[in-house]
Short mmCIF file of C-alpha atoms and ligand atoms in Angstrom, two decimals:
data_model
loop_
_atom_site.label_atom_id
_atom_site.label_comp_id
_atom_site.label_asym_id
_atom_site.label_seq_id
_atom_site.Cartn_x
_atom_site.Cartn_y
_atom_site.Cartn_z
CA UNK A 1 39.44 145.70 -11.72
CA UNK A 2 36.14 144.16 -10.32
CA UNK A 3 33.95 147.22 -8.87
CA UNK A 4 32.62 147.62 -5.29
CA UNK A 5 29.05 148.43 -4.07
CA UNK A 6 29.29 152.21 -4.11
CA UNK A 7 26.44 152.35 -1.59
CA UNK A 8 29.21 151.24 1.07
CA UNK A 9 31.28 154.27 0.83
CA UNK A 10 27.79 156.76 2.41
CA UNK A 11 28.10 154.93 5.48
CA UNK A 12 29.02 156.41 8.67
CA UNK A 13 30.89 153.85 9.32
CA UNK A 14 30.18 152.34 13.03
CA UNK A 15 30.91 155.13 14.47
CA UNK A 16 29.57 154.71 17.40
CA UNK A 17 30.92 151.36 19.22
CA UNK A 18 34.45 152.16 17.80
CA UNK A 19 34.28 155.57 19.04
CA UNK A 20 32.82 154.82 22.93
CA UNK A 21 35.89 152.03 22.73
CA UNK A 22 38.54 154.17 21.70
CA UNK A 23 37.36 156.77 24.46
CA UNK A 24 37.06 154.03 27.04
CA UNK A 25 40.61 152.72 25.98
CA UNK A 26 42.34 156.08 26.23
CA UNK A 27 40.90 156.85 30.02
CA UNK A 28 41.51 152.97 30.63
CA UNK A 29 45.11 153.70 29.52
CA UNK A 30 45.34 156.92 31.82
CA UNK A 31 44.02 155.61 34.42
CA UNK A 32 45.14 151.64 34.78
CA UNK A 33 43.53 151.38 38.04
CA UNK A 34 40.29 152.93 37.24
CA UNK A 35 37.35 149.46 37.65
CA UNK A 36 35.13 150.50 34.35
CA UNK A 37 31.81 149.20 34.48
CA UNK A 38 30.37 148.99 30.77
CA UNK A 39 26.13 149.66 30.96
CA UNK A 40 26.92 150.36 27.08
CA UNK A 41 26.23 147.67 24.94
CA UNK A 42 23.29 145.81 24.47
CA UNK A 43 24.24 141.89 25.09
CA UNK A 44 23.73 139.62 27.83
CA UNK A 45 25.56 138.78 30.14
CA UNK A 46 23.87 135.89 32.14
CA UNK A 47 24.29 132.24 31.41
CA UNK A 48 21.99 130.00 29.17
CA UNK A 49 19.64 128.91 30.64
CA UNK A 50 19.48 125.43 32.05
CA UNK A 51 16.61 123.92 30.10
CA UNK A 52 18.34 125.04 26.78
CA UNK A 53 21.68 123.91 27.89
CA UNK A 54 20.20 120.10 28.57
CA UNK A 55 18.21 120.38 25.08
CA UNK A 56 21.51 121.11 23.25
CA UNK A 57 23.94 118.11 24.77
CA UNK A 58 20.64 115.81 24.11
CA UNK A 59 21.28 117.24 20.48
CA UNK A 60 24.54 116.55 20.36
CA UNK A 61 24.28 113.03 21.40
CA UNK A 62 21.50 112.94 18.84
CA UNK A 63 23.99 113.89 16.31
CA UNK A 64 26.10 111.32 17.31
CA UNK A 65 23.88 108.26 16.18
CA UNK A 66 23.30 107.10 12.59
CA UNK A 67 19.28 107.04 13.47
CA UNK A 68 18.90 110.62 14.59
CA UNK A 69 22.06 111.93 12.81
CA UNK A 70 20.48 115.64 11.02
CA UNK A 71 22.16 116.70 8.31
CA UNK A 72 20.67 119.89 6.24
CA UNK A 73 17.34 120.78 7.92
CA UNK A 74 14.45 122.44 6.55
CA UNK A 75 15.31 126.04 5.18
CA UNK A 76 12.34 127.36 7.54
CA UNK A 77 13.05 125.75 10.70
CA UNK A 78 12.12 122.46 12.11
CA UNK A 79 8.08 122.18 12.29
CA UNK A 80 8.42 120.93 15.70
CA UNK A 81 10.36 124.64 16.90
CA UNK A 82 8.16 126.52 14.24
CA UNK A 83 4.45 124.19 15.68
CA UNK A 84 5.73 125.25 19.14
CA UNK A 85 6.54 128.64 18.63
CA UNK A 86 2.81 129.33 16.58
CA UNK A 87 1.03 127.49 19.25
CA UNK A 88 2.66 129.51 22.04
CA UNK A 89 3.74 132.88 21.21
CA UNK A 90 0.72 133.71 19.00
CA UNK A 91 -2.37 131.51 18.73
CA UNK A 92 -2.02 131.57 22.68
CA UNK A 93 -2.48 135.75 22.63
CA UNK A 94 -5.34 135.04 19.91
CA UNK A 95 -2.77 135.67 16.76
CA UNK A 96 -3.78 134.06 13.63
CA UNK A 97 -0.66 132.69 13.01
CA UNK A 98 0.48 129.33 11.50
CA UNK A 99 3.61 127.35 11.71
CA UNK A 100 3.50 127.60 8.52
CA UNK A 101 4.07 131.32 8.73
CA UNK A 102 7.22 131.31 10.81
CA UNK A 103 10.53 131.46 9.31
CA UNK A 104 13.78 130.19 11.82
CA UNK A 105 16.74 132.08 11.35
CA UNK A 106 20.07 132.77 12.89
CA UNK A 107 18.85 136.69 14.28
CA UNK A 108 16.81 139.27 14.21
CA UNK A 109 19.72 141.41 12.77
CA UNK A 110 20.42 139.53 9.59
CA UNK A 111 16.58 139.02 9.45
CA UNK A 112 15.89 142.77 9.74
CA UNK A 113 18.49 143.17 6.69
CA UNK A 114 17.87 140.15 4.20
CA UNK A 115 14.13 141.30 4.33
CA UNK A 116 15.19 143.72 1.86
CA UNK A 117 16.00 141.51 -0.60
CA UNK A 118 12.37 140.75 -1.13
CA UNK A 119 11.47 144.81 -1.53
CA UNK A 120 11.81 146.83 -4.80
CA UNK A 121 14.07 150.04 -4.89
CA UNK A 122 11.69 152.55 -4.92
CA UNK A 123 9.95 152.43 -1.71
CA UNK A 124 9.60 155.00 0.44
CA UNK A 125 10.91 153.81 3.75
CA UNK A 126 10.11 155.46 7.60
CA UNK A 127 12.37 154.98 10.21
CA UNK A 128 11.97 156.61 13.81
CA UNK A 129 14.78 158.72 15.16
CA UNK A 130 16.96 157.66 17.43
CA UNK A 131 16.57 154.23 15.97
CA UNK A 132 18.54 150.82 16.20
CA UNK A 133 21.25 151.85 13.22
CA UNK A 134 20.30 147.83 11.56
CA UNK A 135 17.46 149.21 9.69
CA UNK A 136 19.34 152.58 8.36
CA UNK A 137 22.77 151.11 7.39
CA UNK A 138 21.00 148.15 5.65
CA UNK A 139 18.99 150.57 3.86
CA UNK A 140 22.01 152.21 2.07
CA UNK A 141 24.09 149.18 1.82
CA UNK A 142 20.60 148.42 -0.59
CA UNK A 143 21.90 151.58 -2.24
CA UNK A 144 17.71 153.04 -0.82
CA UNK A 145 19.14 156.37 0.13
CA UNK A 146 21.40 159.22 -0.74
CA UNK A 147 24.14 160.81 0.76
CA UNK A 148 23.87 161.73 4.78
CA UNK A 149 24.02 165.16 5.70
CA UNK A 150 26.39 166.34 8.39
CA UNK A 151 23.80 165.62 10.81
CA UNK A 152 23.99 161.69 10.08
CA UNK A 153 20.72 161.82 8.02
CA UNK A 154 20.49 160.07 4.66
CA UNK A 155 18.55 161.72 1.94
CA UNK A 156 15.55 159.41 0.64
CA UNK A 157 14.62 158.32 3.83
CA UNK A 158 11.96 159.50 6.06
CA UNK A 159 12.88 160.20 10.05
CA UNK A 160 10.30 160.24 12.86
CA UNK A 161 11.38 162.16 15.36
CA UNK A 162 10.71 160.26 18.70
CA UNK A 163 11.21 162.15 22.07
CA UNK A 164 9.52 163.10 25.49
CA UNK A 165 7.14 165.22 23.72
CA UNK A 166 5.34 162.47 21.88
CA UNK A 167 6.17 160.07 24.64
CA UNK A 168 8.83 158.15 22.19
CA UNK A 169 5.95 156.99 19.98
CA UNK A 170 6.12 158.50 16.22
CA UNK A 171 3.38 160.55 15.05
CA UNK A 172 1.79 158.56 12.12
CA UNK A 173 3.29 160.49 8.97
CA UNK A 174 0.79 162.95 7.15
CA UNK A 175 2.61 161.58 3.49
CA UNK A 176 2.69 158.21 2.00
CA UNK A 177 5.00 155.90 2.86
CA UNK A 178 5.87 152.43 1.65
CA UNK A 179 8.15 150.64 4.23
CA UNK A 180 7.84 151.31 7.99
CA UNK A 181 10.19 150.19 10.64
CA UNK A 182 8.51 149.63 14.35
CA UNK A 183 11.00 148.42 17.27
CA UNK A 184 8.43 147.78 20.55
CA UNK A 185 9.50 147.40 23.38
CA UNK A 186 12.10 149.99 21.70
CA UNK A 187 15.67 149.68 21.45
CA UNK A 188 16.76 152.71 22.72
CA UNK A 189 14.49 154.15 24.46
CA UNK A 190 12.89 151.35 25.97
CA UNK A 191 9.29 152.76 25.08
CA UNK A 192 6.57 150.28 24.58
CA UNK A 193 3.47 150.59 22.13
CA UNK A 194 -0.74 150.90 23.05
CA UNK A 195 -2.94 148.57 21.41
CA UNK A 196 -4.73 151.85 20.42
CA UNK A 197 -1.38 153.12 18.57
CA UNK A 198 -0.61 150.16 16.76
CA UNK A 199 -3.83 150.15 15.65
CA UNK A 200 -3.40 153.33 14.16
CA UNK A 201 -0.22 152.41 12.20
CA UNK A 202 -2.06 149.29 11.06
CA UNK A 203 -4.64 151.41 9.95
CA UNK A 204 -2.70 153.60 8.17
CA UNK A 205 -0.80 151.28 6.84
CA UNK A 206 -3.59 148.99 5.49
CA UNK A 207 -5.24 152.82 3.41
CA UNK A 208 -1.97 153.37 2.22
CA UNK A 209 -0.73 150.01 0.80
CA UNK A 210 2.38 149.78 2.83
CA UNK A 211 4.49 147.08 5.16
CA UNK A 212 4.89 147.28 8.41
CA UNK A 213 8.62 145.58 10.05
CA UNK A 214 7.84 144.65 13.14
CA UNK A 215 10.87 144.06 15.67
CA UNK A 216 9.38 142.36 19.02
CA UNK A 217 12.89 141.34 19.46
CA UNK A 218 12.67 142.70 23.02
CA UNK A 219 8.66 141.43 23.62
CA UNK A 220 9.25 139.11 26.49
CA UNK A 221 10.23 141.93 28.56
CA UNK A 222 6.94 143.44 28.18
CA UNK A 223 5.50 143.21 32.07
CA UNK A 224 2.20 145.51 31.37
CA UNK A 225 -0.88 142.76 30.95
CA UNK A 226 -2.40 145.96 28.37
CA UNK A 227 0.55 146.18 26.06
CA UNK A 228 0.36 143.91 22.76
CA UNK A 229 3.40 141.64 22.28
CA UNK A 230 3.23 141.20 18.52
CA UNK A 231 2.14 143.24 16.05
CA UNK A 232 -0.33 140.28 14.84
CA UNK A 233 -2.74 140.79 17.95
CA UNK A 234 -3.79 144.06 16.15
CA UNK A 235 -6.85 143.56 14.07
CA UNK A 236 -6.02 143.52 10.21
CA UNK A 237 -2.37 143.40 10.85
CA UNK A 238 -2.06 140.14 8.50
CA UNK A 239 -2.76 142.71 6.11
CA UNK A 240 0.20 145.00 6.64
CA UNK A 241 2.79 143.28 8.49
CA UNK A 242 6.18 141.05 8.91
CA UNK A 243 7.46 140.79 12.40
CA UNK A 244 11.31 139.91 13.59
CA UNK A 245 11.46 138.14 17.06
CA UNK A 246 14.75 136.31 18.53
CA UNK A 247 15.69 134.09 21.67
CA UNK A 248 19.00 136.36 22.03
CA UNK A 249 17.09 138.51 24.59
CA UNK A 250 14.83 136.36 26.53
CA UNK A 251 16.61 133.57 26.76
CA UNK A 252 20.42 134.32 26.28
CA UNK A 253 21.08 133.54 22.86
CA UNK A 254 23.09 136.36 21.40
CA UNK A 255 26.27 133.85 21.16
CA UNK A 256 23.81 130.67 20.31
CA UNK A 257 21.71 132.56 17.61
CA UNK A 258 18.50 131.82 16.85
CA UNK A 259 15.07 133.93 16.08
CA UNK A 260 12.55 133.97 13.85
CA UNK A 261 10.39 135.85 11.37
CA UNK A 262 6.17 135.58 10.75
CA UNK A 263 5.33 136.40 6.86
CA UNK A 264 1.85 136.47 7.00
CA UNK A 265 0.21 133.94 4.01
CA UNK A 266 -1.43 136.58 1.52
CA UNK A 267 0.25 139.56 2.89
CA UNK A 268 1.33 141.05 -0.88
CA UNK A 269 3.60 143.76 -2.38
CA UNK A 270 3.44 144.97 -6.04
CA UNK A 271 4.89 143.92 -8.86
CA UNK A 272 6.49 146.30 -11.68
CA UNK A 273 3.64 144.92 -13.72
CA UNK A 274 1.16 146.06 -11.27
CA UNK A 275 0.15 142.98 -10.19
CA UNK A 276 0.15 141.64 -6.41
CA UNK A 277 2.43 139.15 -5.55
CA UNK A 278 2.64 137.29 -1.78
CA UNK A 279 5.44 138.41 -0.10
CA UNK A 280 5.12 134.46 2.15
CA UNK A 281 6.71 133.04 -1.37
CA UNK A 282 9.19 135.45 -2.22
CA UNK A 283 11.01 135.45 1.13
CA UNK A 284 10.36 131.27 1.68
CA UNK A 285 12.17 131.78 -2.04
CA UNK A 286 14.83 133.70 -0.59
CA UNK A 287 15.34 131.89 2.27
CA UNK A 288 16.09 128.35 0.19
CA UNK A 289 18.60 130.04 -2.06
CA UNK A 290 20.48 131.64 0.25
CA UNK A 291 19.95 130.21 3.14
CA UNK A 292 20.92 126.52 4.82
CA UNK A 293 18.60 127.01 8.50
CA UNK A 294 19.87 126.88 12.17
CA UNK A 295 21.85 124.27 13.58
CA UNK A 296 19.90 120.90 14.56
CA UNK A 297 21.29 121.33 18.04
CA UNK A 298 20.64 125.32 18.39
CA UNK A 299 16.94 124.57 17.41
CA UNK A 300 16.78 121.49 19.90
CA UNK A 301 18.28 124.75 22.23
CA UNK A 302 15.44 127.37 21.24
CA UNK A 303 12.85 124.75 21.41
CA UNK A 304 13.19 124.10 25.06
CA UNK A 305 12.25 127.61 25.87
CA UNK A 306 9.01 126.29 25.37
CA UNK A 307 8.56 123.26 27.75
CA UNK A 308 7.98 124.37 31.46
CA UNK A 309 10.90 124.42 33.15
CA UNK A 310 12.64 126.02 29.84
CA UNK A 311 9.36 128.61 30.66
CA UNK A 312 9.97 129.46 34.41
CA UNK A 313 13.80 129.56 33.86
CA UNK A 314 13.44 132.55 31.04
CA UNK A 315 11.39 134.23 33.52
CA UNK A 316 13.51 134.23 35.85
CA UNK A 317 16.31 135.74 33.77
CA UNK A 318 13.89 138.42 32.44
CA UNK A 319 12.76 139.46 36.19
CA UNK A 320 16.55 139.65 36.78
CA UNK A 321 17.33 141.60 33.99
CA UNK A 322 13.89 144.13 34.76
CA UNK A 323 15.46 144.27 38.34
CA UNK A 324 18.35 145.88 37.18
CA UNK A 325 16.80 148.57 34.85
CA UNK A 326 14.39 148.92 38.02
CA UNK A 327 17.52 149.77 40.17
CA UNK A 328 18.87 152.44 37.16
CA UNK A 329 15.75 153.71 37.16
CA UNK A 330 15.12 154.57 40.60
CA UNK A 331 18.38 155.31 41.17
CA UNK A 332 19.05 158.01 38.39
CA UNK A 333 15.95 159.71 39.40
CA UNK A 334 16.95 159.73 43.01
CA UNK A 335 20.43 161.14 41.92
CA UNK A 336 17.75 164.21 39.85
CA UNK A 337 18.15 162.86 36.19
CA UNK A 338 15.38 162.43 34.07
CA UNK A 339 14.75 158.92 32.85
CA UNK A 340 12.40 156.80 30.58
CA UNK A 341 12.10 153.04 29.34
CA UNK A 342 13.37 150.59 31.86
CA UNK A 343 10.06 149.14 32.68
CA UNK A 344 9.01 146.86 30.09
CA UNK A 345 12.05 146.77 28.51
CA UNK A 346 16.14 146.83 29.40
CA UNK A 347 16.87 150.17 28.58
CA UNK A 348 16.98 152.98 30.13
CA UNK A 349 16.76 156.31 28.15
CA UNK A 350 18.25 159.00 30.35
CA UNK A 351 17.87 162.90 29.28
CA UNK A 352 21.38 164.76 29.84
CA UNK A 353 21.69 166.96 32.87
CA UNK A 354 22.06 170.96 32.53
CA UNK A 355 21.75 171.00 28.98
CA UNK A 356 25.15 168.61 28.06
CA UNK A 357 25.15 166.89 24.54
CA UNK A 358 25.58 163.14 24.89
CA UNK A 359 28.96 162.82 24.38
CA UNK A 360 29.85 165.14 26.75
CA UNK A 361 27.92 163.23 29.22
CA UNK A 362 29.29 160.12 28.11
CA UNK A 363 33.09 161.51 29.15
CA UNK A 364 32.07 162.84 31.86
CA UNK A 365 30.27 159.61 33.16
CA UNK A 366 33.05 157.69 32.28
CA UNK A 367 36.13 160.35 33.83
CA UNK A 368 33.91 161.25 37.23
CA UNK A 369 32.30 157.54 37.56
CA UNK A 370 33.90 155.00 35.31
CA UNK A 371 30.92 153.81 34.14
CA UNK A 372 30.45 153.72 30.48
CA UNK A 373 26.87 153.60 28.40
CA UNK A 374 25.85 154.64 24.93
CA UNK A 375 25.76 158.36 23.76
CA UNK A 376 21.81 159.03 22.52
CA UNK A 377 23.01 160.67 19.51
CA UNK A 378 24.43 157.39 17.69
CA UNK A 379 21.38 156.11 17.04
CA UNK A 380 19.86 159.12 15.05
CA UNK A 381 19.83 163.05 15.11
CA UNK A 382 16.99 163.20 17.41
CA UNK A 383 19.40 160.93 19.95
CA UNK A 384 20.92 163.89 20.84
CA UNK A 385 21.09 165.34 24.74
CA UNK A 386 20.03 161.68 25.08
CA UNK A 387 21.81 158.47 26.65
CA UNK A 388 21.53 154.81 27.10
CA UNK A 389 22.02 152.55 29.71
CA UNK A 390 21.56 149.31 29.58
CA UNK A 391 20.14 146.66 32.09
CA UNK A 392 21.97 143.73 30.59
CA UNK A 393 25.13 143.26 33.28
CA UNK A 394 25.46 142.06 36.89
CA UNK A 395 23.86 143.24 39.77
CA UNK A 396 26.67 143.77 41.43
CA UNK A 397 27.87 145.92 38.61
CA UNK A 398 24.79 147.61 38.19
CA UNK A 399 24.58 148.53 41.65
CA UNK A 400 28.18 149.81 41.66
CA UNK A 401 27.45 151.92 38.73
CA UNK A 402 24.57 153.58 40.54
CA UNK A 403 26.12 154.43 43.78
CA UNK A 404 28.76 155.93 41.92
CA UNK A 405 26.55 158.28 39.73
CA UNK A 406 24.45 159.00 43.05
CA UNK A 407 27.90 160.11 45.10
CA UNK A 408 28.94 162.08 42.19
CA UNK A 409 26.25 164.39 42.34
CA UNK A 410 26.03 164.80 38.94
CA UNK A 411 23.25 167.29 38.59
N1 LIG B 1 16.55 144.09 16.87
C1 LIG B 1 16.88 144.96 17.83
C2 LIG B 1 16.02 146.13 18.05
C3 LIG B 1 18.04 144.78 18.59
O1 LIG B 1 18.36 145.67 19.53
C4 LIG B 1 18.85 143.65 18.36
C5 LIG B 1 20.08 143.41 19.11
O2 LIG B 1 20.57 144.14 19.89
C6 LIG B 1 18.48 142.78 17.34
C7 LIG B 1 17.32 143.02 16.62
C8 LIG B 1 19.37 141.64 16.97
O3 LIG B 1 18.96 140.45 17.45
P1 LIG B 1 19.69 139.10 17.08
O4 LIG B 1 20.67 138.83 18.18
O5 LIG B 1 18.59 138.10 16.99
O6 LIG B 1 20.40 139.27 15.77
#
């Protein structure tokens, strides 16, 4: 009989979305009048914008006559998306970064994942805790880790803790480590990064010969002028680093898909020879094998994010989105919780009252309120007496949710 990647069988196998819907589904069940409102999972919930939407039925049409038929594009991207994206996103904040550079992919998640591929088996890799559960899982699907312990946390790998006390910014590790994972603005917690602090991880990075992942998937909610949106405005960062961006959060792509990643030209790894070797040819390598690029028409989509009205309308749906995680904020605090995030990013990180773990503030935010968000603890250890909510939803709902939590008096 044909074997099985072993390396499937350590998972904790998504625990945490099953388990929030088989909760919700039993008090649903219960309690058949009961109007949930789900702050819980991170996806949209606002329409494409319009720009994009015009882009994409010009595509189609395109598609539709035997001069601009497409059929396979470019494994990269389309230079016009990837020219527009260099220009705009990076040479525009002072990046050095060429089209050239910038591979166009269907998300940020299988992104964050394939980039393994390119990476030996012996790395050490760094992952913050709580931390978005992509970069673990993929990790020992890779067969990179051990067993996890009974608090979730593999063997091999190396957690830094994040919490209040170092403002939900890592401490730079004291050992050596090969492969670090960075998520700013920060999914959960919705912390954002200094210049001064990435600096010092570039720094570090660059003495100890290791690679930065950079997820900026959530950059264009970034509303502080001071706070760097890519990793690549950091001095020497070329050096050290591969970032993951997407159009799933700024302009409402999570159904459309498309995002990107920048592989800097010369950034290198080593070789088992000991020779370096540029990772920019190894993943373009990867990418043509096993990948066939984004949809003509979805890249038609994700390039009109960059003319000006496709510029004005994301804004728009980012101050919306900002509005509500303004509201949760102001509004849990009001009610006497303790909250972070929520300014430059959607997420709200709320601290459980009186000492409760997060799932018991989970139930009893969904049994006293009907509101339903994500228990802190999923996404590491270090989660734990920790909760999510999440600024992607209606305002409507959102306010509903928060006048609830307020008349419940829940601290
Ligand atoms: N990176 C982070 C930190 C995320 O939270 C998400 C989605 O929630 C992604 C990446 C995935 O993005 P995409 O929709 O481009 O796959």
């Amino acid at each position: 009989m044909a074997t099985i990647n072993n390396n499937y069988l350590k998972l904790k196998a998504g625990y945490l979305f099953p388990e929030i819907a088989r909760r919700v589904n039993a008090f649903a069940q219960n309690n058949p009048d009961a109007a949930i409102i789900r702050l819980g999972i991170g996806d949209v919930t606002e329409p494409l914008p319009a720009a994009c939407r015009q882009a994409m039925i010009q595509a189609v049409e395109d598609m539709g006559q035997r001069e601009n038929f497409k059929g396979y594009g470019p494994e990269q991207g389309y230079a016009w998306l990837r020219e527009k994206i260099a220009a705009q996103d990076f040479q525009a904040r002072g990046c050095e970064i060429d089209a050239s550079e910038i591979f166009i992919s269907d998300g940020s998640k299988c992104d964050c994942g394939n980039i393994l591929d390119i990476f030996g088996d012996n790395n050490r890799i760094a992952v913050t805790d709580p931390v978005y559960p992509v970069y673990v899982d993929t990790n020992v699907m890779a067969g990179h880790t051990g067993d996890a312990n009974d608090r979730g946390e593999y063997d091999g790998l190396v957690y830094l803790p994040i919490s209040a006390e170092n403002n939900f910014t890592a401490e730079i590790p004291s050992e050596k480590v090969d492969l670090i994972y960075l998520c700013f603005p920060n999914n959960p917690t919705g912390a954002v990064a200094s210049r001064e602090y990435l600096q010092a991880w570039v720094d570090y990075a660059r003495a100890n010969g290791s690679i930065i992942l950079f997820d900026a998937a959530y950059e264009a909610f970034i509303t502080d002028p001071a706070i760097p949106h890519s990793i690549f405005e950091i001095p020497g960062a070329r050096d050290c680093a591969i970032e993951f961006r997407s159009f799933s959060k700024n302009a409402g792509f999570t159904g459309t898909r498309c995002a990107f990643t920048v592989v800097p030209k010369g950034l290198k790894g080593k070789a088992a020879d000991g020779s370096d070797v540029e990772l920019w040819g190894l993943w373009n390598r990867r990418q043509s094998t096993k990948f066939n690029g984004v949809s003509y028409i979805v890249q038609r989509g994700a390039e009109a994010v960059y003319s000006p009205e496709g510029q004005a309308q994301i804004k728009e749906l980012i101050a919306f989105y900002l509005e509500n995680a303004r509201i949760i904020r102001e509004e849990l605090t009001a009610a006497g919780l303790e909250v972070h995030g929520g300014v430059n990013a959607p997420y709200v990180w709320v601290k459980t009252p009186a000492g409760l773990t997060s799932w018991d503030f989970f139930d009893k935010l969904l049994h006293v309120c009907n509101v339903v968000g994500t228990p802190g603890s999923g996404f590491g250890a270090a989660g734990e007496g920790y909760f999510r909510i999440s600024a992607f939803n209606s305002r409507e709902n959102v306010v509903t949710a928060m006048q609830r939590i307020r008349d419940a008096g829940l601290v």
